[in-house]
CSV table of C-alpha atoms in Angstrom, one decimal:
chain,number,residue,atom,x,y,z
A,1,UNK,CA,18.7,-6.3,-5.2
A,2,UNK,CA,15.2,-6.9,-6.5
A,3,UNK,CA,13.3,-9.8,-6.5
A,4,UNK,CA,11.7,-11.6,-9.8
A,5,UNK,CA,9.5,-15.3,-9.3
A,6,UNK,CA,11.8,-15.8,-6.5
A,7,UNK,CA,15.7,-14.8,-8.3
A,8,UNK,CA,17.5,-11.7,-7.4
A,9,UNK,CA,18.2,-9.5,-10.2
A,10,UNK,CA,20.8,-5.9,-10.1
A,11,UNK,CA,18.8,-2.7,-9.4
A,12,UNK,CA,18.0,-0.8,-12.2
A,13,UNK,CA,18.0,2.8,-11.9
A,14,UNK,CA,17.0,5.6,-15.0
A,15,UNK,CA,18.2,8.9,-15.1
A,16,UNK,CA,15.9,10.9,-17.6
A,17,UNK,CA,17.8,14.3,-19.5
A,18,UNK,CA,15.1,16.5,-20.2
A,19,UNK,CA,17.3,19.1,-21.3
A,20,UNK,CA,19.5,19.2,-24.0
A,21,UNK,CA,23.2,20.6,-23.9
A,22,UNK,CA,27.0,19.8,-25.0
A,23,UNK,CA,28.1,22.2,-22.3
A,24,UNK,CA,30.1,20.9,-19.6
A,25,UNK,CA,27.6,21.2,-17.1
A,26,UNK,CA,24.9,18.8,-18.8
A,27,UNK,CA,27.2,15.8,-18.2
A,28,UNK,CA,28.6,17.2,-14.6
A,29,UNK,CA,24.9,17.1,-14.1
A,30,UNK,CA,24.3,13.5,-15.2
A,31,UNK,CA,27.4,12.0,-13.3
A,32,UNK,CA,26.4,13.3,-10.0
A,33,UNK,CA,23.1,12.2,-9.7
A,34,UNK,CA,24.8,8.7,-10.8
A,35,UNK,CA,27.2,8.9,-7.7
A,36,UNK,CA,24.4,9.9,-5.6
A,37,UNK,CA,22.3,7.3,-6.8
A,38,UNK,CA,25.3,4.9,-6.2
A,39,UNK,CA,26.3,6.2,-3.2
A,40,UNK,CA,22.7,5.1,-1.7
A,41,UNK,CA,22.7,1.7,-3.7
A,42,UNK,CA,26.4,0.7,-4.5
A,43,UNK,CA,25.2,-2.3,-6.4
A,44,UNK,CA,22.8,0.1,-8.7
A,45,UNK,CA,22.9,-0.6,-12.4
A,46,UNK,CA,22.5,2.9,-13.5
A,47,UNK,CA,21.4,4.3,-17.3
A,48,UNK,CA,20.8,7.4,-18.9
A,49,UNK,CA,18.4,8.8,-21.6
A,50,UNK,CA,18.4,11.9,-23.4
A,51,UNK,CA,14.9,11.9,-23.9
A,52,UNK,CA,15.1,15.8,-24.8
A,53,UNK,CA,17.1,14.9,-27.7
A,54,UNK,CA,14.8,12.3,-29.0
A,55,UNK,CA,16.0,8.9,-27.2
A,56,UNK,CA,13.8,6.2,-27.1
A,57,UNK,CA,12.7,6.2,-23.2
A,58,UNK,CA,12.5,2.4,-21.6
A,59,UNK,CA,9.1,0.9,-20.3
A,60,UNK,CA,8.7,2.0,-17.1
A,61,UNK,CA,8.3,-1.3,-15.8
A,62,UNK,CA,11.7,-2.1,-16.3
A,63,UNK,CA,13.5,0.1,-13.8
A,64,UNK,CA,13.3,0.1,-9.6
A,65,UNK,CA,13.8,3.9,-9.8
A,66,UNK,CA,13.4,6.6,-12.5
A,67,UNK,CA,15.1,10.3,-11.7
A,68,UNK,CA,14.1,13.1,-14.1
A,69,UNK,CA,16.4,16.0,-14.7
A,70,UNK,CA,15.4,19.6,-15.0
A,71,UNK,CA,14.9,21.5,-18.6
A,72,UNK,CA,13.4,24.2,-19.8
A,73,UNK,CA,10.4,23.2,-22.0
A,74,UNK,CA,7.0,25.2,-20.9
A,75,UNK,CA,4.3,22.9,-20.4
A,76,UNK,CA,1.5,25.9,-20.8
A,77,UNK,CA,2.6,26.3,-24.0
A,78,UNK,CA,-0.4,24.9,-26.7
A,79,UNK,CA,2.3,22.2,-28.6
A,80,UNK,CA,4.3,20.3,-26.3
A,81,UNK,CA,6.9,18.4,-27.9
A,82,UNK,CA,7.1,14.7,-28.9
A,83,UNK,CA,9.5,13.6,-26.4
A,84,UNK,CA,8.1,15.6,-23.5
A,85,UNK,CA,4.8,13.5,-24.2
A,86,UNK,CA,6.9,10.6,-23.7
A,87,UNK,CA,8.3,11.3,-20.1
A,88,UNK,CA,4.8,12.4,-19.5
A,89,UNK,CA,3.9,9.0,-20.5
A,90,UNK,CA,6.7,7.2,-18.2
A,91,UNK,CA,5.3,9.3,-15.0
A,92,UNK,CA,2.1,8.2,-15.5
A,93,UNK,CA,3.4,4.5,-16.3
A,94,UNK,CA,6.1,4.9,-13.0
A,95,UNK,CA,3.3,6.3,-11.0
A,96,UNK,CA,1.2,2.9,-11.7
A,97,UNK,CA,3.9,0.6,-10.4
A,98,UNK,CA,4.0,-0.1,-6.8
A,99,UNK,CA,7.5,-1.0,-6.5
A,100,UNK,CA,9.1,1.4,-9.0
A,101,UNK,CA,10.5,4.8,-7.4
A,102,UNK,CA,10.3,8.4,-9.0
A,103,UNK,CA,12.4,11.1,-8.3
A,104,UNK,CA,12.2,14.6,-10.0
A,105,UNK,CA,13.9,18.2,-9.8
A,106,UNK,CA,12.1,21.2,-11.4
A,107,UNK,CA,11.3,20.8,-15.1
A,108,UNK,CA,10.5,17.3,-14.1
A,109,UNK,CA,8.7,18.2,-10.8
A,110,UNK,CA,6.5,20.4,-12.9
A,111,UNK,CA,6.3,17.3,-15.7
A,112,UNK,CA,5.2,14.9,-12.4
A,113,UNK,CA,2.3,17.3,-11.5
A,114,UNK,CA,0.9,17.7,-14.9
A,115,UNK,CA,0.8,14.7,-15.5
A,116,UNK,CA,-1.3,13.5,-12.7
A,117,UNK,CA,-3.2,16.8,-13.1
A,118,UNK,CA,-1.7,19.8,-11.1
A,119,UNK,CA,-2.0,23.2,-11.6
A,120,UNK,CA,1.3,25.2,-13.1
A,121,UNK,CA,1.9,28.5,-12.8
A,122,UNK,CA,4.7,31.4,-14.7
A,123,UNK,CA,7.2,32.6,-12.1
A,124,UNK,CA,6.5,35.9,-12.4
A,125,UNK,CA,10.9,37.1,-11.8
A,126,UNK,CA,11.5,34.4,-14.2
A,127,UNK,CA,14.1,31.6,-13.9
A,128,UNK,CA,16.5,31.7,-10.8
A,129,UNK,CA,19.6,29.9,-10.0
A,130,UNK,CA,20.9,30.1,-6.8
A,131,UNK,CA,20.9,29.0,-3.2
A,132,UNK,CA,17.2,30.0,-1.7
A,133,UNK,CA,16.1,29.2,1.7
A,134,UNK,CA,12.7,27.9,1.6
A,135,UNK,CA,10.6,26.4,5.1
A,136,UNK,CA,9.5,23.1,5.1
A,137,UNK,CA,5.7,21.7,6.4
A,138,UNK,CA,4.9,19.3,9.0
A,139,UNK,CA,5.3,16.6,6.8
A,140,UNK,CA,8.5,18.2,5.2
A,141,UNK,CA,10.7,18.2,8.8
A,142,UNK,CA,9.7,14.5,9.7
A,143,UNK,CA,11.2,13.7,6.0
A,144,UNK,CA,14.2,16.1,6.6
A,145,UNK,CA,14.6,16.2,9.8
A,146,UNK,CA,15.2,20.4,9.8
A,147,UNK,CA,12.7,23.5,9.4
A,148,UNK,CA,14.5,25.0,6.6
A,149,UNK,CA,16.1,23.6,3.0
A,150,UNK,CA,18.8,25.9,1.1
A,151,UNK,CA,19.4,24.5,-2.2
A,152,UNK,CA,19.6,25.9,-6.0
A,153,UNK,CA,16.3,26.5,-7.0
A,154,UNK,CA,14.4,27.8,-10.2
A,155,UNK,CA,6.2,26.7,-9.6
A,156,UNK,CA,3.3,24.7,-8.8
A,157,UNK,CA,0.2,26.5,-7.9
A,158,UNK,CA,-1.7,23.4,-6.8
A,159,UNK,CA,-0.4,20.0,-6.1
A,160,UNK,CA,-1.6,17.0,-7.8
A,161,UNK,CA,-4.2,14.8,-6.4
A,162,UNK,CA,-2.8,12.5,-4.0
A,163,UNK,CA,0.7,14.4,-3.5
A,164,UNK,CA,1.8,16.1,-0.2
A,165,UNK,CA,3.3,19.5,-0.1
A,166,UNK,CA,6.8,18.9,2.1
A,167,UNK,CA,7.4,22.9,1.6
A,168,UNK,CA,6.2,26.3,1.3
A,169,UNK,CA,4.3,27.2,-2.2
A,170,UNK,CA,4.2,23.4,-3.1
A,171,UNK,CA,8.7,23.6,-3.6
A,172,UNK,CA,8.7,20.3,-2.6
A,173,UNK,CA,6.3,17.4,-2.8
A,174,UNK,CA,5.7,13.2,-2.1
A,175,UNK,CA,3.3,10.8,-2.8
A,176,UNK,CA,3.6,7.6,-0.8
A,177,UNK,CA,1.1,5.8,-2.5
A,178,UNK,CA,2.7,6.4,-6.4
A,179,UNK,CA,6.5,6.2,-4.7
A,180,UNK,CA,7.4,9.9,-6.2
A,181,UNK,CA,9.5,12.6,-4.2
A,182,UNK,CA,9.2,15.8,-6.2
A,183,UNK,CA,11.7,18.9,-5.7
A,184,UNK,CA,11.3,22.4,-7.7
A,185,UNK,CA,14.8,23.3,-7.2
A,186,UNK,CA,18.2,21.3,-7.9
A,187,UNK,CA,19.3,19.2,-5.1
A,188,UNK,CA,21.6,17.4,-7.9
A,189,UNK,CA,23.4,21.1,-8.7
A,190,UNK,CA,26.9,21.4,-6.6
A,191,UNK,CA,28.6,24.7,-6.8
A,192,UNK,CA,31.1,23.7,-9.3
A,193,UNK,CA,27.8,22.7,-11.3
A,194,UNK,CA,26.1,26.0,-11.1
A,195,UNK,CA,29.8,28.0,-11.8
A,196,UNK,CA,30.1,25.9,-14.3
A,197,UNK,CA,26.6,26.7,-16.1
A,198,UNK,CA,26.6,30.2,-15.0
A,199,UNK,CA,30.1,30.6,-17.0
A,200,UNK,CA,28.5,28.9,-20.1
A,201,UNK,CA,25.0,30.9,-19.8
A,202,UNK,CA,23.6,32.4,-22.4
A,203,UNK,CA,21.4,34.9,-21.0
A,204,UNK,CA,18.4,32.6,-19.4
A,205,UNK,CA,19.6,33.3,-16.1
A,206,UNK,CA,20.0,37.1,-15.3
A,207,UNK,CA,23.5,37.8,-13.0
A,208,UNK,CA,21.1,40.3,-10.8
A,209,UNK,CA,18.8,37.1,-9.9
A,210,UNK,CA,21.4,35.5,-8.2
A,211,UNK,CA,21.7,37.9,-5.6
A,212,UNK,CA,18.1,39.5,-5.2
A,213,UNK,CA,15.6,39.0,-2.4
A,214,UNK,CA,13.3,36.5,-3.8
A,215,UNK,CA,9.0,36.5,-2.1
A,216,UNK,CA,9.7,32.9,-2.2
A,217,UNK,CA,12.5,33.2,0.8
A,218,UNK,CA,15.8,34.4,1.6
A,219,UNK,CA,18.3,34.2,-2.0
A,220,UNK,CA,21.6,33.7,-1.5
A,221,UNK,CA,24.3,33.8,-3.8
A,222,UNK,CA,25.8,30.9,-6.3
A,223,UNK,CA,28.5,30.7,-4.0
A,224,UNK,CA,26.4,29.8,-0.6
A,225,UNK,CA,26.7,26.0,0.8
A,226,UNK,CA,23.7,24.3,0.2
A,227,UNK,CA,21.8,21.2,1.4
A,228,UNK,CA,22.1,19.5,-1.4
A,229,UNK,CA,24.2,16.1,-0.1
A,230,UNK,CA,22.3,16.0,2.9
A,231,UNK,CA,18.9,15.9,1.1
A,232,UNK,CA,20.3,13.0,-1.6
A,233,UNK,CA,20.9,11.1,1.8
A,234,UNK,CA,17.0,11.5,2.5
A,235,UNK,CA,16.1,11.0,-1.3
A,236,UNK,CA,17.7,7.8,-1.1
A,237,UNK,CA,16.1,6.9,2.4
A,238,UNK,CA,13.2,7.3,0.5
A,239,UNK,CA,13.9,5.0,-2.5
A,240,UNK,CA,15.0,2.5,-0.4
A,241,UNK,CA,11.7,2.2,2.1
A,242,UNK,CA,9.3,-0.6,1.0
């Protein structure tokens, strides 16, 4: 529970769709980040916004956590759309608020460093999904408590003032002091998740990139376990440290 002039109120947590989808997937997405979220704070009030299909996004100020989805809108682009301004906006207005929480997987990872003025960068194979090993820093095995991370991934070229890399080629980064935990691959994709997107895809993800050796580590298949539960349990170790 949070506090407010002394009464307890429920904990409010956001999850921000920044892509836009009827396919299965989209919503298979968006209910197990809930359950994750949930499963960390059982008494979390949880809400979702389809900001990429033009919902009006909440002050940030209302809301303990925030969790922005993935998408496919390219911030290099000259016009960036009205509603990407507006989660651009909320970071910016999360980042400002000591005890508000934000977590983000790639679209949104790439959103959190623009927005606070990283560097992003075209990966050069183009988009990815599947399981990629990837080696954590210093600062990444005392959050994780491993050397490695395997989880479905799809790039920052330089952090963000004030953010720490937790992995090789900035995959994964934190910022104590703003309370944001940044990841450039999918955590919140299961298997079923990625089958199910995979089955629906229409042509964004290339079959042969599932299975190719990627520079940025080893690529497994769709069908390799992942980490992806066990790093939710450290996401939400995260969100719940004062």
């Amino acid at each position: 529970m949070t506090l407010t002039n002394g009464a307890s109120k429920p904990y409010k947590a956001a999850i921000i769709q920044d892509f836009s989808t009827n396919k299965p997937w989209g919503q298979m997405t968006i209910d197990a980040t809930a359950n994750f979220i949930r499963r960390g704070i059982p008494h979390a009030q949880v809400d979702h916004y389809r900001a990429a299909d033009g919902e009006t996004l909440p002050p940030a100020k209302d809301y303990d956590l925030f969790v922005l989805t993935g998408g496919t809108v390219n911030l290099l682009e000259e016009e960036t759309p009205e509603w990407a301004l507006r989660v651009l906006d909320l970071i910016r207005d999360a980042g400002g608020l000591p005890r508000t929480k934000l977590i983000a997987f790639c679209w949104g990872h790439q959103a959190v460093h623009y927005a606070f003025g990283g560097v992003l960068d075209l990966l050069e194979e183009g988009p990815r999904i599947a399981v990629e090993e990837m080696n954590l820093t210093l600062e990444g095995k005392k959050l994780f408590g491993k050397e490695t991370l395997k989880y479905h991934k799809r790039y920052i070229s330089r952090l963000a003032p004030d953010f720490t890399a937790l992995a090789e080629r900035c995959e994964i980064s934190c910022s104590k002091e703003k309370g944001i935990l940044t990841f450039q691959g999918h955590p919140d994709l299961s298997r079923e998740i990625v089958r199910a997107l995979i089955d629906t895809d229409d042509g964004l993800y290339k079959p042969s990139e599932t299975t190719h050796r990627s520079p940025c580590g080893k690529l497994f298949s769709s069908d390799t376990a992942d980490d992806g539960d066990e790093v939710w349990y450290k996401i939400m170790d995260f969100v719940s440290a004062s």
